[in-house]
Amino acid sequence: MGSEVTRFVGSIPALYDRHLGPVLFEPYAHDLAQRVPKGAQTLLEIAAGTGRVTRQLLAVLPSGAVAVVTDLNEPMLDEAKQHISDPRVRWQAADAMALPFADGAFDVVACQFGLMFVPDKLVALREMRRALRPGGTLLVSVWDAIENNPATAVLHKLAFETFPNDPPMFMKTPFSMPDAAALAALAREAGFSDVRVETVAKTGEAESAAHLATGFVRGNPLWNQLVDRGVDAPAFEAAVAAALTREFGGAPCRSALSAHVLTAVA
């Protein structure tokens, strides 16, 4: 999660939020927020990134609630702070495997597309359970298999084709938890009950293939690996845009998305 391969630093957070946020993350942010139990007063968000989910969570939380919003990558939180000003929010850098919070401190723990980056996922889920009050709600989403997210699959394929002798492996990480049954079993092993995993299909819509290509190439830790390999950045970004146009349209650019959403009770 904090390794060199997953650095969300430099210009990446702003480009990530602008170009990828509305397309990949906003549809699932709405979905996750609608699963928050009514009347929740204390919520912990883990791996909040640039705050796409945070904004939707705040929309469903009551006026007196407290939302502790965390991420291991402080540059991502810095970007989120540019978009969110709400007295209910407490910002904090935190490691999902060692949460700096008291036992039973929260009614809800939410984590959208963050668990895949955690080195020890069972430890992280046990930490989430510890931080929840008895009967509290866990909400976690992870990406389905990359082939069920075809726009990202285009990016991954082109990256491999561009550097066949030393392929950049970053995209394997966000798509490393495609098995819904395994996710449910992991939550049960961590001590959760009433475990349910729903596979949720959405459509991602970018204003243009070029807009999405900018996010995929430059708003993504894959960028670090491409630069390390001496990528011809304009040519690679143009190739991604052209492939996305062929497959999903130029403007707008629409593609299928699929993710697994876990709900469970502490």
Tab-separated table of C-alpha atoms in Angstrom:
chain	number	residue	atom	x	y	z
A	1	MET	CA	0.000	0.000	0.000
A	2	GLY	CA	2.858	2.350	0.682
A	3	SER	CA	5.433	0.574	-1.456
A	4	GLU	CA	7.261	2.201	-4.326
A	5	VAL	CA	5.011	0.451	-6.798
A	6	THR	CA	1.902	2.177	-5.484
A	7	ARG	CA	3.113	5.755	-5.043
A	8	PHE	CA	0.230	8.208	-5.389
A	9	VAL	CA	2.508	11.256	-5.439
A	10	GLY	CA	3.457	14.303	-7.495
A	11	SER	CA	0.889	15.168	-10.143
A	12	ILE	CA	-0.843	11.783	-9.872
A	13	PRO	CA	-3.486	12.646	-7.204
A	14	ALA	CA	-4.919	15.652	-9.085
A	15	LEU	CA	-4.966	13.851	-12.445
A	16	TYR	CA	-6.404	10.739	-10.789
A	17	ASP	CA	-9.254	12.750	-9.292
A	18	ARG	CA	-10.022	14.779	-12.404
A	19	HIS	CA	-9.751	12.093	-15.077
A	20	LEU	CA	-10.455	8.788	-13.323
A	21	GLY	CA	-12.640	9.872	-10.408
A	22	PRO	CA	-15.863	10.598	-12.321
A	23	VAL	CA	-15.492	7.538	-14.558
A	24	LEU	CA	-14.325	4.691	-12.312
A	25	PHE	CA	-14.993	5.744	-8.735
A	26	GLU	CA	-18.042	8.005	-8.629
A	27	PRO	CA	-20.531	5.289	-9.702
A	28	TYR	CA	-19.409	3.035	-6.850
A	29	ALA	CA	-19.164	5.917	-4.380
A	30	HIS	CA	-22.915	6.466	-4.804
A	31	ASP	CA	-23.520	2.747	-4.341
A	32	LEU	CA	-21.434	2.471	-1.170
A	33	ALA	CA	-22.990	5.549	0.432
A	34	GLN	CA	-26.488	4.166	-0.048
A	35	ARG	CA	-25.486	1.154	2.048
A	36	VAL	CA	-24.651	3.232	5.153
A	37	PRO	CA	-27.230	2.507	7.893
A	38	LYS	CA	-29.471	5.473	8.624
A	39	GLY	CA	-28.559	7.325	11.788
A	40	ALA	CA	-24.886	6.307	11.844
A	41	GLN	CA	-23.030	8.820	14.003
A	42	THR	CA	-19.395	7.746	13.700
A	43	LEU	CA	-17.826	6.592	10.443
A	44	LEU	CA	-14.273	5.624	9.560
A	45	GLU	CA	-13.240	5.736	5.934
A	46	ILE	CA	-10.085	3.818	5.026
A	47	ALA	CA	-8.064	4.461	1.846
A	48	ALA	CA	-10.181	7.519	1.093
A	49	GLY	CA	-7.969	8.649	-1.760
A	50	THR	CA	-9.069	11.987	-3.204
A	51	GLY	CA	-12.401	11.962	-1.394
A	52	ARG	CA	-14.808	10.743	-4.066
A	53	VAL	CA	-16.491	8.386	-1.595
A	54	THR	CA	-16.124	10.855	1.255
A	55	ARG	CA	-18.362	13.355	-0.501
A	56	GLN	CA	-21.085	10.776	-0.999
A	57	LEU	CA	-20.792	9.489	2.578
A	58	LEU	CA	-21.167	13.003	3.953
A	59	ALA	CA	-24.349	13.404	1.920
A	60	VAL	CA	-26.023	10.554	3.824
A	61	LEU	CA	-24.616	11.169	7.311
A	62	PRO	CA	-26.629	13.240	9.812
A	63	SER	CA	-25.554	16.760	10.701
A	64	GLY	CA	-24.074	15.744	14.050
A	65	ALA	CA	-22.029	12.820	12.721
A	66	VAL	CA	-18.238	12.520	12.717
A	67	ALA	CA	-16.398	11.083	9.710
A	68	VAL	CA	-12.748	10.166	10.263
A	69	VAL	CA	-11.246	10.095	6.787
A	70	THR	CA	-7.922	8.303	6.354
A	71	ASP	CA	-5.418	7.213	3.745
A	72	LEU	CA	-1.870	5.934	3.947
A	73	ASN	CA	-0.848	8.283	1.127
A	74	GLU	CA	-0.961	11.821	2.490
A	75	PRO	CA	-0.753	13.453	-0.987
A	76	MET	CA	-4.124	11.839	-1.756
A	77	LEU	CA	-5.647	13.341	1.392
A	78	ASP	CA	-4.126	16.706	0.479
A	79	GLU	CA	-5.984	16.516	-2.833
A	80	ALA	CA	-9.211	15.505	-1.062
A	81	LYS	CA	-8.957	18.508	1.245
A	82	GLN	CA	-9.013	20.783	-1.800
A	83	HIS	CA	-12.522	19.563	-2.604
A	84	ILE	CA	-14.092	19.013	0.822
A	85	SER	CA	-14.762	21.504	3.588
A	86	ASP	CA	-17.098	20.010	6.168
A	87	PRO	CA	-16.942	20.388	9.954
A	88	ARG	CA	-17.880	16.725	10.395
A	89	VAL	CA	-14.610	15.525	8.806
A	90	ARG	CA	-11.446	14.625	10.725
A	91	TRP	CA	-8.522	13.977	8.381
A	92	GLN	CA	-5.805	11.536	9.410
A	93	ALA	CA	-3.071	9.500	7.764
A	94	ALA	CA	-3.493	5.870	8.820
A	95	ASP	CA	-2.301	2.384	7.946
A	96	ALA	CA	-5.172	-0.055	7.460
A	97	MET	CA	-3.117	-2.802	9.122
A	98	ALA	CA	-2.555	-0.770	12.300
A	99	LEU	CA	-5.481	1.582	12.769
A	100	PRO	CA	-4.743	4.248	15.408
A	101	PHE	CA	-8.229	4.146	16.910
A	102	ALA	CA	-9.809	2.710	20.034
A	103	ASP	CA	-11.744	-0.553	20.007
A	104	GLY	CA	-15.403	-0.100	19.105
A	105	ALA	CA	-14.997	3.551	18.137
A	106	PHE	CA	-17.159	3.545	14.980
A	107	ASP	CA	-20.648	2.662	13.817
A	108	VAL	CA	-19.467	2.175	10.224
A	109	VAL	CA	-16.166	1.392	8.535
A	110	ALA	CA	-16.059	2.001	4.774
A	111	CYS	CA	-13.268	1.187	2.332
A	112	GLN	CA	-13.738	1.575	-1.420
A	113	PHE	CA	-11.052	0.068	-3.680
A	114	GLY	CA	-8.371	0.138	-1.005
A	115	LEU	CA	-8.174	-3.391	0.377
A	116	MET	CA	-6.460	-4.693	-2.762
A	117	PHE	CA	-3.400	-2.558	-1.951
A	118	VAL	CA	-3.003	-3.777	1.642
A	119	PRO	CA	-0.206	-6.346	2.042
A	120	ASP	CA	-2.038	-8.392	4.725
A	121	LYS	CA	-5.740	-8.222	4.000
A	122	LEU	CA	-6.798	-10.447	6.909
A	123	VAL	CA	-4.951	-8.237	9.379
A	124	ALA	CA	-6.630	-5.176	7.874
A	125	LEU	CA	-10.096	-6.717	8.123
A	126	ARG	CA	-9.453	-7.705	11.731
A	127	GLU	CA	-8.409	-4.112	12.425
A	128	MET	CA	-11.625	-2.874	10.817
A	129	ARG	CA	-13.642	-5.225	13.003
A	130	ARG	CA	-11.776	-4.085	16.103
A	131	ALA	CA	-12.526	-0.450	15.311
A	132	LEU	CA	-16.232	-1.163	14.885
A	133	ARG	CA	-18.653	-1.269	17.785
A	134	PRO	CA	-20.434	-4.608	18.248
A	135	GLY	CA	-23.135	-4.712	15.601
A	136	GLY	CA	-21.383	-2.050	13.528
A	137	THR	CA	-21.374	-2.180	9.731
A	138	LEU	CA	-18.473	-2.923	7.400
A	139	LEU	CA	-18.648	-1.738	3.765
A	140	VAL	CA	-15.834	-2.748	1.413
A	141	SER	CA	-15.614	-2.710	-2.363
A	142	VAL	CA	-12.937	-4.319	-4.546
A	143	TRP	CA	-12.620	-4.598	-8.290
A	144	ASP	CA	-13.861	-7.689	-10.085
A	145	ALA	CA	-11.559	-9.394	-12.608
A	146	ILE	CA	-9.843	-7.060	-15.054
A	147	GLU	CA	-11.546	-8.733	-18.018
A	148	ASN	CA	-14.855	-7.539	-16.566
A	149	ASN	CA	-13.461	-3.983	-16.558
A	150	PRO	CA	-12.549	-3.816	-20.244
A	151	ALA	CA	-11.290	-0.226	-20.489
A	152	THR	CA	-8.662	-0.946	-17.847
A	153	ALA	CA	-7.868	-4.213	-19.609
A	154	VAL	CA	-7.013	-2.191	-22.743
A	155	LEU	CA	-4.519	-0.132	-20.730
A	156	HIS	CA	-2.959	-3.209	-19.139
A	157	LYS	CA	-2.576	-4.965	-22.512
A	158	LEU	CA	-0.934	-1.958	-24.147
A	159	ALA	CA	1.479	-1.524	-21.236
A	160	PHE	CA	2.541	-5.164	-21.581
A	161	GLU	CA	2.890	-4.873	-25.360
A	162	THR	CA	4.994	-1.704	-25.046
A	163	PHE	CA	7.461	-3.305	-22.621
A	164	PRO	CA	7.257	-7.050	-23.323
A	165	ASN	CA	10.651	-7.811	-21.803
A	166	ASP	CA	9.953	-5.931	-18.575
A	167	PRO	CA	6.181	-5.467	-18.320
A	168	PRO	CA	4.885	-2.967	-15.749
A	169	MET	CA	2.906	-4.974	-13.222
A	170	PHE	CA	1.038	-2.269	-11.319
A	171	MET	CA	-2.418	-2.958	-12.774
A	172	LYS	CA	-2.351	-6.474	-11.351
A	173	THR	CA	-2.617	-4.983	-7.851
A	174	PRO	CA	-5.996	-3.208	-8.062
A	175	PHE	CA	-7.446	-6.296	-9.734
A	176	SER	CA	-5.916	-8.807	-7.323
A	177	MET	CA	-9.176	-9.722	-5.501
A	178	PRO	CA	-11.537	-10.929	-8.257
A	179	ASP	CA	-12.989	-13.876	-6.295
A	180	ALA	CA	-16.206	-12.862	-4.513
A	181	ALA	CA	-16.397	-16.098	-2.524
A	182	ALA	CA	-12.811	-15.667	-1.311
A	183	LEU	CA	-13.616	-12.116	-0.174
A	184	ALA	CA	-16.604	-13.368	1.817
A	185	ALA	CA	-14.518	-16.150	3.372
A	186	LEU	CA	-11.833	-13.648	4.366
A	187	ALA	CA	-14.407	-11.457	6.117
A	188	ARG	CA	-15.740	-14.456	8.045
A	189	GLU	CA	-12.211	-15.451	9.025
A	190	ALA	CA	-11.732	-11.923	10.362
A	191	GLY	CA	-14.709	-12.466	12.652
A	192	PHE	CA	-17.549	-10.738	10.799
A	193	SER	CA	-21.074	-12.115	10.624
A	194	ASP	CA	-23.978	-11.577	8.200
A	195	VAL	CA	-21.397	-11.467	5.424
A	196	ARG	CA	-22.737	-10.694	1.963
A	197	VAL	CA	-20.886	-9.987	-1.274
A	198	GLU	CA	-22.755	-8.510	-4.219
A	199	THR	CA	-21.230	-8.144	-7.684
A	200	VAL	CA	-22.277	-4.711	-8.917
A	201	ALA	CA	-22.161	-3.759	-12.592
A	202	LYS	CA	-21.903	-0.107	-13.597
A	203	THR	CA	-21.056	1.900	-16.686
A	204	GLY	CA	-18.126	4.285	-16.633
A	205	GLU	CA	-18.544	7.338	-18.842
A	206	ALA	CA	-15.667	9.686	-19.689
A	207	GLU	CA	-16.174	12.916	-21.603
A	208	SER	CA	-13.710	11.570	-24.161
A	209	ALA	CA	-11.324	8.713	-24.758
A	210	ALA	CA	-8.443	11.197	-24.635
A	211	HIS	CA	-9.597	12.447	-21.222
A	212	LEU	CA	-9.727	8.896	-19.862
A	213	ALA	CA	-6.360	8.047	-21.429
A	214	THR	CA	-4.755	10.951	-19.564
A	215	GLY	CA	-6.071	9.554	-16.285
A	216	PHE	CA	-5.097	5.996	-17.083
A	217	VAL	CA	-1.545	6.933	-18.068
A	218	ARG	CA	-0.641	9.946	-15.897
A	219	GLY	CA	-3.134	9.749	-13.027
A	220	ASN	CA	-2.156	6.260	-11.993
A	221	PRO	CA	0.858	4.757	-10.171
A	222	LEU	CA	1.433	2.789	-13.390
A	223	TRP	CA	2.942	6.077	-14.553
A	224	ASN	CA	5.924	5.596	-12.239
A	225	GLN	CA	6.657	2.221	-13.803
A	226	LEU	CA	6.277	3.578	-17.336
A	227	VAL	CA	8.676	6.438	-16.623
A	228	ASP	CA	11.181	4.026	-15.078
A	229	ARG	CA	11.126	2.087	-18.350
A	230	GLY	CA	11.678	5.192	-20.491
A	231	VAL	CA	8.200	5.419	-21.976
A	232	ASP	CA	7.509	7.755	-24.890
A	233	ALA	CA	4.671	9.311	-22.914
A	234	PRO	CA	2.841	11.210	-25.696
A	235	ALA	CA	2.967	8.201	-28.017
A	236	PHE	CA	1.783	5.770	-25.346
A	237	GLU	CA	-1.039	8.059	-24.218
A	238	ALA	CA	-2.121	8.512	-27.850
A	239	ALA	CA	-2.119	4.736	-28.352
A	240	VAL	CA	-4.300	4.260	-25.265
A	241	ALA	CA	-6.708	6.964	-26.456
A	242	ALA	CA	-6.928	5.396	-29.913
A	243	ALA	CA	-7.618	1.939	-28.499
A	244	LEU	CA	-10.271	3.285	-26.135
A	245	THR	CA	-11.915	5.146	-29.033
A	246	ARG	CA	-12.052	1.990	-31.125
A	247	GLU	CA	-13.561	-0.080	-28.339
A	248	PHE	CA	-15.780	2.341	-26.435
A	249	GLY	CA	-16.266	5.515	-28.480
A	250	GLY	CA	-14.420	8.787	-28.701
A	251	ALA	CA	-16.718	11.300	-27.011
A	252	PRO	CA	-18.266	10.198	-24.791
A	253	CYS	CA	-16.281	7.059	-24.010
A	254	ARG	CA	-18.396	4.454	-22.201
A	255	SER	CA	-17.289	1.091	-20.847
A	256	ALA	CA	-18.520	-1.605	-18.486
A	257	LEU	CA	-17.375	-1.726	-14.860
A	258	SER	CA	-17.695	-4.542	-12.345
A	259	ALA	CA	-16.875	-4.659	-8.641
A	260	HIS	CA	-17.645	-6.777	-5.582
A	261	VAL	CA	-19.270	-4.991	-2.634
A	262	LEU	CA	-18.958	-6.602	0.776
A	263	THR	CA	-21.319	-5.807	3.641
A	264	ALA	CA	-20.848	-7.411	7.053
A	265	VAL	CA	-21.589	-6.961	10.752
A	266	ALA	CA	-18.987	-6.761	13.505
